[in-house]
Amino acid sequence: MSLRDAGPPVALVVVFGIFAALSPGFRTLSNVQNVLDAAAVLTVVTCGITFVLMMGSIDLSAPGIMGASAIAVALLVANNRNDNDYGLLGVVLAVLLGAGLGCLSGLALVTLKVPSFMTTLGISAVGLGVATLMFAGVQPNVSDRMLAGLAVERFLGLAHLTWIAFACVLVGWLVQRYSRLGRYAFAIGGAEEVLALSGVRVAPYKVAVFTMAGAFYGLAGVMVTSQLGAGLVQAGRGYDFSAIAAAVVGGTLLIGGRGGILHSAVGVLLVTVLTNGLVQVGVSPYWQGGVQGLIVVAAVAAAVIPQRRRNQVTK
Amino acid sequence: TEEVGGGGPAAAAGACDPADITLVGQVRNESNPYEAAWLDGGDTFAEQVGLTQQRLTYDGDSTRQQEQISQLLAGDTECLVMNVLPNGDSDTPPIVEGAEEAGAYLVTQWNKPADLNVTDYDHWLSHITYDGVESGRQIGDALAEAIGGSGGVIALQGVLDTGAAKDRFAGFEESLAANPEVELLDDQTANFSRAEALEVTKTLLTKHGEDIEGIWAANDDMALGALEALEQAGRTDVAVVGIDAVPDALTAIEEGTMTATVSSDGPWQGGIGLAIGYCVATGELAVEDIADEDRAWFAEQFLIDQDNVADFVSPEITESDFACDNLFSRSQGAMS
Amino acid sequence: MPVIALVVLLAALTVADPGFLTLNSLTAAARTSAPLVVLAAGATLVVLCGGIDLSIAALCSLATVFFALWLPDLGGLTTVAVVAATAAIGAAQGVAHVLLRIPSFIVTLGGLSIFSAIALVISDAGPIRVVDRDVTHWLTLYVGGVVPMAFVVALLVVVVVSLVLRSTPLESWIRATGYSESAARLAGAPVDVVKVAAFTVSGACAGLAAIMLVSRNFSGSPTMADNLLLPAVAAIVVGGTAITGGHGSLWRSLAGALVVTLLRVGLPIVGVPSAYEQILYGAIIVAAVALTLDRSKVQIIK
Amino acid sequence: MTTNLTRPPGQRVPATAPALEVRGLVKHYPGVKALDGVDLVVRRNEVLGLAGENGAGKSTLLKALVGLVRPDAGEIWVRGEKVRLGSIADAADHGIGMVFQEQSLVPNLTAAENIVLGSEGPGVRHGIYRWNTMRRLAQEQLDKIGSHIDPLARTDSLSFADRQMVEIAKVLRIEERTSHPPVIILDEPTSVLESKEIETLFTQVRRLREFASVVFVSHRLDEVLDVCDRVAVLRGGRSVGEVPAADAAPAELHRMMIGSTGSDDHYHGAAAERPDEPRPRLVVRGLSGRTFRDVDLDVHAGEIVGIVGVHGSGREDVCRALFGAEPTTAGEVVLDGARLDLSGTRAACAAGIGYVPAERKTEGMVGPMSVADNMTLTKQGSRCTGPVVRPRKQAKLVDRWIERLSIRTPDRGTAIQRLSGGNQQKVVLARWLVAGDVRLLLLDHPTRGLDVGARSEVYRLLRELAGQGVAMVLLADSLEEAIGMSDRIVVMSDGRATTEVAAPADGKPTPLDLVKEMV
Ligand SMILES: Nc1ncnc2c1ncn2[C@@H]1O[C@H](COP(=O)(O)OP(=O)(O)OP(=O)(O)O)[C@@H](O)[C@H]1O
Ligand SMILES: Nc1ncnc2c1ncn2[C@@H]1O[C@H](COP(=O)(O)OP(=O)(O)OP(=O)(O)O)[C@@H](O)[C@H]1O
Ligand SMILES: [Mg+2]
Ligand SMILES: [Mg+2]
């Protein structure tokens, strides 16, 4: 880790330290567990979005894809709306639905040559539409033991969902470091045209990255359903911007080519600690959003100050 | 009175052929059980009079609501009846003014600025709402009772800038004043959202731990989110109350995991607004004949707890509720 | 190209509901689109510089609150004061962006939440009624009986800003900054100044859009414009402006805003059910961009 | 399809068929005929030089050979077979690989990955990276050219020259990819290298000749004649002939390139007469920054001061610091008696300083913008009256400079990225001259990629500017250029200015003298 990667972890430690000093409730073990549990869904979404950001693209499809997969999984496992009881298979199908939608935005990007900002915004709307269709006015409640258990049952003090999030980070890191897909995603962010000059066809890799991201969102939708015990069309509301913010706070560049899963994980923790800490120290709900925004900006500013260079491009 | 078409809005008032009437129901979105049920209620009424309802949703987006309304009013408005759920208090005035100008019949529900008087308008027929202060207090009292009159509670507020959220919380504060032993440990907003309520509750549970004996939520969605959080934390000793009587909340009350909620009857709301407009448009009811206290009124609501929950599990629409001479039967009195 | 997208969409809506293509309808659509056009036009400048402004909608909401609060004291001057205030806030964001070297995405995302919080607090979390409508009355008039004044003002914004850009070095500085910031800087272009200026104009436009919203809603509210963010950015992209910077124009955003408005209001009005409406909306905006983007100017599509 | 029709099935390819043959290749771009019926033969085991002025069509031709440019007409034959090259991978499968004129490495990948990019072979199995194998593969390539770069270093942490070595190592992967003798194309590989590295490269080229064919492009004609067996000359998109390298002189080659007798006088030995000014125009005292310390430097009006040094000597950063594009920690800079504000490029421009960066593509020009806009980007005043742009005024001015520097462009509205490299460089130079108020020019490799003619034009131009009193700091392309052009040479090593060598027209030091000082 070079100096320029050190900013976000330092910010995390500092923010954590400040809250710990201010609030006795914050520094308890159970609250640390709570923070980790609360970070689970955002972590998984951010895992997906990180690869897209690494390519220099952007992805706003999380709300739609999560909504679709949340309703889908609720309707596929044992529930109050129909007689399905596919259990784990249902979960897999919901994740595949997410992957499929992600794949669509990737395909629209490479075949229609429409910027990812638009394709993913479009796919998000499509996902919400599909979710609303499946929702059909009656909330599907999950009665499946396994799915509901993921949020409730604990291992070493952490909910199973949190371990799933850990696993996603690990998988994401391995993909980023040891797979051609991950390295090419990184390279596409660095210099896409050069890959083409080296005889690499980038289009399939782009589609694959969006598909993988979609799968992560699909899983995140499943996780939200497990937490809420019901399939919600709005399961993913707001996750697009918070995931991007977390990734960027962690040091991933929006123009691509820098950062990675571990950066993003730090970013997610930073954001989650903030949310939790502000409630713990009792900041008025009116001010919370504002204080959070201010601290995020300050954290990023503090992180970039040591690496500022004269002719550095900031977009 | 048979001559429809040529005259201005005034001439057309109360002179619409039932077949020419356009019925429009507008709510935030269909992906929310309460509002979906509302639109279904509108459909039921429309069927009853042999029409169809145009279902509009604006996804909780104020500007989009205004845009849809003004586009709607730019079309044929002579026999247009709108039953609208304004997104927030501030969204009501432009809708009202637009309808007034275009001569469309309008009923609004839930949100209206206090100083906007229905009686100042001819085409804004009525405003219906539930007494939020009352509901907030009712469930507050139920909560206090459930925890034995004393102990710590937390509150989950709705979207902070809505009248509903404010009224309900004000009602809760009244209840707190009446139950001095009940201590409000913390209040946070979860924006009427189940997912946010889950996170906020988890955090507050770690912050206050065993001190929390009850959770007051400004709607059932948040109450259900809080229930999930309690389940995940392995807490079964916390009383939870909400408002709206959505099906899941009723189930939870039946099962005993939730303490109380307050009914607001979505299907009825979806039908009644159209019914009032329909009756005026066809001339069966004249605007001048609607009593002032029926121009802005609180609809009847019930506190639902384990004792009476069975009566509310499957709300029935009674056709007679929408008869032109029975429109205001559920009134609990004029809005103060 | 964006104009073709607009015409095709209008034709399609007319086919779906022949009653849609009436003068009344078009007038209403134009009136509706005005705040979106203004917001998108301002943010287009930031996008042309290679950045993004996510704070426009929240700033616009805050400005509606400012307007409602200040109107009793300032009267006719309120309009000017609000626009000046939002311009200053925009400039402050620009300065934070260039001085602290924080990506515009983060600065303005932070701005978004800060402005929302301020708006909530100063409005006491509720709408503030505007009783004195004289100050905004002019915006609700119609020019020649058909063209809404708000839309005329929006057009004026686009025309004036475009003209200023074209007739001064600003345009080449902005484009150079968007295409290649480091080359622009090494050529001595005032990159930082240009960026701050873009944010300032974007802020001012948010203020102007706020006045249009107030004239329409007779109140200011801390969340009034919040949902206009994505439509505004969508309008910019649908117009064919490259989100990566450099290539594009305010005219394109104008057309894009009209397309987005027609989609937002047109689909439900012609009777598309809400679930399908979402799906269609998604498909159509992607298709619209496929039609409008000039790929010879933007080699790499991110 | 056509592949099989060219010869009866079963017949063996004659061993004498040339490695590569081009017949009547044509390529039009809007407004220019880049290739106008080019014929070219590349024999087996030879090094073919390709010479031509800037914009003659060399790069376009070569890009057609690797499938990057689709010709409008004409044929390409590889080892006696007519082929259609649709992509760079196609070309690689036919054993044709290329090092591009503009660097093309992925900056955020390791050198090893860049070297094997697109043909990872055993370095990636089932989509999974095997880092050790990858490093070994890359190391093999690097060893071939005797480079000591760490294969796992990130490419953007390498110096420009090292990156060029990575490019060369990368193209040599072609050897592993095909069983046929490969054809390796080097488009101006030496323009950024130093003499030692150039020597290494030439050793490689000669080694390659043993089993492959090489096409070599350079604007240094002596170099071309040195390493090539044969030189083909392009002019205006046509082949105008070829000469055996053994008995040709640079002058002869140059004549073919421009189609008439031209002067091959590079450096115009005699400096213009300068007014004697006691006070230097630029005074630098104790300037320190990230990569340099305590640099003192004086430059008089009308003087050209060359700075030489090996890689990492920090001379480039000194230049950038003087332009306000690189932070300084200490020191003082005075221009014409006024203390310079080094906080940004704007201040430097306003003070009359101009800077020509080495990395033209990313720092020198704004690719999609027009020639006119690029040229007037800095000195907006030259196209405005007050704050208002006057398109006519701009057009007149730009056209004058296009003519004056003979910039080859269809018109002033053409996007600069469509110009040939040399012509782009002229536009970048012209940027500082349009207003006529420049007092100090900082030139970082200003002739990189320029043909002989353009180069001497630039030299003449620089001399002329010096005559008008412009002070210049020059980081030259080669020691010869530094010696030829400079009035005085400062040697830098390790971030310090160590020695100063006078280089008056009548007493130029030899390259050897300088090299002694540099190490
Ligand atoms: N993509 C393009 N679009 C339009 N014109 C182009 C393009 N690429 C090259 N040209 C034009 O084709 C001509 C030949 O260019 P080319 O790059 O082949 O020259 P070159 O001989 O390699 O010159 P140099 O020595 O400067 O590299 C030039 O006039 C150039 O402007
Ligand atoms: N971004 C950077 N981070 C760390 N070190 C750097 C960076 N840029 C340059 N350096 C180092 O600073 C030193 C000076 O580099 P500089 O490019 O100024 O040398 P130079 O004398 O101009 O070389 P050349 O002859 O290649 O032009 C080198 O050791 C280089 O590796
Ligand atoms: Mg070339
Ligand atoms: Mg250098």
GROMACS .gro file of C-alpha atoms in nm, chain C residues 49 67 76 96 103 109 120 131 141 167 175 194 204 265-266 277 280:
model
   17
  700CYS     CA    1  -1.591   2.082  -1.805
  718PHE     CA    2  -3.752   3.253  -0.166
  727GLY     CA    3  -3.946   4.233  -0.557
  747ALA     CA    4  -1.391   2.356  -0.287
  754PRO     CA    5  -1.378   1.513  -0.731
  760LEU     CA    6  -2.286   1.485  -0.329
  771LEU     CA    7  -3.498   2.120   0.647
  782VAL     CA    8  -4.897   3.442  -0.009
  792LEU     CA    9  -4.819   3.447  -1.792
  818SER     CA   10  -1.859   3.480  -2.853
  826ARG     CA   11  -1.410   2.229  -2.404
  845VAL     CA   12  -1.356   2.817  -1.576
  855ALA     CA   13  -2.760   3.039  -1.043
  916VAL     CA   14  -4.583   1.314  -1.820
  917GLY     CA   15  -4.672   1.161  -2.153
  928GLU     CA   16  -4.436   0.291  -1.783
  931LEU     CA   17  -4.080   0.186  -2.136
   0.00000   0.00000   0.00000
